[in-house]
Amino acid sequence: MEENNLECNSVVDGNVEEVPDKKVIKFNPPLYRQRYEFVKKLVAQHEPKKVADLGCGDVFLLRMLKYQKCLEELVGVDINEEKFKWHGCKLSACVGDHLDPRELDLIITLYQGSVLEKDCRLVGFDMVTCIELIEHFDSEDLAKFPEVVFGYMSPAMIVISTPNSDFNSLFPYSDFRDLDHKFEWSRMEFQTWALDVANRYNYSVEFTGVGEPPSGAEDVGYCTQIGIFHRKAQATEPDISEQQGQHVYQVAYTTSYPSLQQIKYRRRVVVYETYREVHRMRRKYKMGLTWCELEADPEDPDNPRRKFTSGLPSPQPLKEAEKSTEMTPKPFCIGDKFYVPLERIIAYPKVKHLCGNVEELRALIADAVELNCSGSAVQVDLDHYADC
């Protein structure tokens, strides 16, 4: 963290208005980014499948989280529909997402509505985040918040961040950090509230934060204080069916991502990986040819099989992927055709992961790759045009 001789109206989130001769604290990276990175690390650590961000605003956090491989559903809720119109499209899948599909399906949905209303579609999530949200509530709304989020939604984990007013003494102003804030709590106030809520709804809570104070002012704590709530183990999991109710929120935006769970994308990747391995083996074969020996092909005596040996230098240690193919049938040539048995192709870890067995591999590639008569090997020209 750096200190500069500047004053700013919004020192914590980077909107700087310069006024000389006063010190200000500048966070690097910006504080909003530190908060989102903190959540991202929690997701990577705990690997939730379903995450909802309440008060998602410009959807920046959702845009960061969508790349987490564990996620299958991302939801954002905000009362301001205008923000969705401007930022929702940033959540759409891009060309790269289609070329390199995710392992798991991912659906992203943005709901327009108040986080203080109960909507059954928000029940049963693994993680709910409330980043810089509660300080915008008046006392009446703050009283409703725990019942909706902790009592009704009842996610496995809840992450709540809010400004730490103890830190405000370091800023060159005495007002709240945002004009819309109804309160800003000290660490004692936040922890008292959080512990009371945790006890009422059977959660544990731990406290941390982001935005370290400058040297010599460590006693004020983090600029943003964070509570991480974990639902305690119960004899039985909450019965989600009992909490079904109305769909109060309006769907403002929804999108889904291509994944290997979807047959058309899995087929595309399998065909690509098959061609890649076949042509790699074909090139390797041709590079190592020093002599060929003709022998009768038992399936077709009039079309001799060429058997190759290699005159390359002593072989290098096998790569991990190649070790798995050592005990599989080897590629061979008949006439001007090069054949790679499917049993050898599926031995490669990535293909094995995508297909599982030879029958599934054959079914996925049959319409896009030329197979031999028995369907047991991929067939390509030995002298491929790409070599010319």
mmCIF file of N, CA and C in Angstrom, residues 285 288-298 301 303-310 331-335 382:
data_model
loop_
_atom_site.group_PDB
_atom_site.id
_atom_site.type_symbol
_atom_site.label_atom_id
_atom_site.label_comp_id
_atom_site.label_asym_id
_atom_site.label_seq_id
_atom_site.Cartn_x
_atom_site.Cartn_y
_atom_site.Cartn_z
ATOM 1 N N TYR A 285 6.349 -41.375 -37.204
ATOM 2 C CA TYR A 285 6.663 -42.572 -37.973
ATOM 3 C C TYR A 285 7.536 -42.235 -39.175
ATOM 4 N N GLY A 288 11.163 -41.331 -38.555
ATOM 5 C CA GLY A 288 12.045 -42.395 -38.108
ATOM 6 C C GLY A 288 12.268 -43.503 -39.114
ATOM 7 N N LEU A 289 11.764 -43.385 -40.357
ATOM 8 C CA LEU A 289 11.915 -44.458 -41.338
ATOM 9 C C LEU A 289 13.355 -44.547 -41.850
ATOM 10 N N THR A 290 13.967 -45.759 -41.804
ATOM 11 C CA THR A 290 15.259 -45.971 -42.458
ATOM 12 C C THR A 290 15.170 -47.118 -43.456
ATOM 13 N N TRP A 291 14.310 -48.075 -43.205
ATOM 14 C CA TRP A 291 14.097 -49.140 -44.176
ATOM 15 C C TRP A 291 12.716 -49.717 -43.943
ATOM 16 N N CYS A 292 12.197 -50.381 -44.920
ATOM 17 C CA CYS A 292 10.893 -51.004 -44.750
ATOM 18 C C CYS A 292 10.972 -52.440 -45.232
ATOM 19 N N GLU A 293 10.238 -53.262 -44.610
ATOM 20 C CA GLU A 293 10.211 -54.685 -44.919
ATOM 21 C C GLU A 293 8.784 -55.043 -45.320
ATOM 22 N N LEU A 294 8.615 -55.679 -46.468
ATOM 23 C CA LEU A 294 7.286 -56.065 -46.919
ATOM 24 C C LEU A 294 6.913 -57.402 -46.309
ATOM 25 N N GLU A 295 5.710 -57.456 -45.807
ATOM 26 C CA GLU A 295 5.208 -58.713 -45.296
ATOM 27 C C GLU A 295 3.737 -58.831 -45.688
ATOM 28 N N ALA A 296 3.271 -60.016 -45.815
ATOM 29 C CA ALA A 296 1.894 -60.219 -46.249
ATOM 30 C C ALA A 296 0.937 -59.746 -45.175
ATOM 31 N N ASP A 297 -0.109 -59.053 -45.604
ATOM 32 C CA ASP A 297 -1.163 -58.630 -44.704
ATOM 33 C C ASP A 297 -2.173 -59.762 -44.628
ATOM 34 N N PRO A 298 -2.361 -60.328 -43.466
ATOM 35 C CA PRO A 298 -3.275 -61.473 -43.366
ATOM 36 C C PRO A 298 -4.699 -61.148 -43.803
ATOM 37 N N PRO A 301 -3.820 -60.238 -48.624
ATOM 38 C CA PRO A 301 -2.501 -60.700 -49.093
ATOM 39 C C PRO A 301 -1.987 -59.940 -50.298
ATOM 40 N N ASN A 303 -2.168 -56.791 -50.806
ATOM 41 C CA ASN A 303 -1.783 -55.426 -50.443
ATOM 42 C C ASN A 303 -0.825 -55.519 -49.262
ATOM 43 N N PRO A 304 0.497 -55.625 -49.542
ATOM 44 C CA PRO A 304 1.455 -55.905 -48.466
ATOM 45 C C PRO A 304 1.497 -54.816 -47.401
ATOM 46 N N ARG A 305 1.748 -55.280 -46.195
ATOM 47 C CA ARG A 305 1.888 -54.365 -45.074
ATOM 48 C C ARG A 305 3.355 -53.950 -44.964
ATOM 49 N N ARG A 306 3.594 -52.659 -44.805
ATOM 50 C CA ARG A 306 4.967 -52.184 -44.642
ATOM 51 C C ARG A 306 5.297 -52.101 -43.160
ATOM 52 N N LYS A 307 6.352 -52.718 -42.781
ATOM 53 C CA LYS A 307 6.774 -52.716 -41.390
ATOM 54 C C LYS A 307 7.997 -51.811 -41.261
ATOM 55 N N PHE A 308 7.945 -50.861 -40.337
ATOM 56 C CA PHE A 308 8.998 -49.853 -40.249
ATOM 57 C C PHE A 308 9.854 -50.051 -39.010
ATOM 58 N N THR A 309 11.115 -49.698 -39.164
ATOM 59 C CA THR A 309 11.989 -49.607 -37.997
ATOM 60 C C THR A 309 12.612 -48.230 -38.003
ATOM 61 N N SER A 310 13.128 -47.841 -36.879
ATOM 62 C CA SER A 310 13.618 -46.478 -36.740
ATOM 63 C C SER A 310 15.135 -46.428 -36.716
ATOM 64 N N PRO A 331 0.637 -48.324 -34.245
ATOM 65 C CA PRO A 331 0.200 -47.895 -35.580
ATOM 66 C C PRO A 331 0.880 -48.744 -36.658
ATOM 67 N N PHE A 332 0.276 -48.814 -37.840
ATOM 68 C CA PHE A 332 0.853 -49.587 -38.934
ATOM 69 C C PHE A 332 0.403 -48.989 -40.264
ATOM 70 N N CYS A 333 1.109 -49.417 -41.325
ATOM 71 C CA CYS A 333 0.777 -48.943 -42.669
ATOM 72 C C CYS A 333 0.375 -50.117 -43.553
ATOM 73 N N ILE A 334 -0.601 -49.891 -44.398
ATOM 74 C CA ILE A 334 -0.967 -50.816 -45.471
ATOM 75 C C ILE A 334 -1.054 -49.988 -46.740
ATOM 76 N N GLY A 335 -0.176 -50.287 -47.700
ATOM 77 C CA GLY A 335 -0.126 -49.470 -48.898
ATOM 78 C C GLY A 335 0.258 -48.052 -48.540
ATOM 79 N N LEU A 382 -0.728 -41.765 -45.645
ATOM 80 C CA LEU A 382 0.602 -41.707 -45.086
ATOM 81 C C LEU A 382 1.304 -40.418 -45.499
#
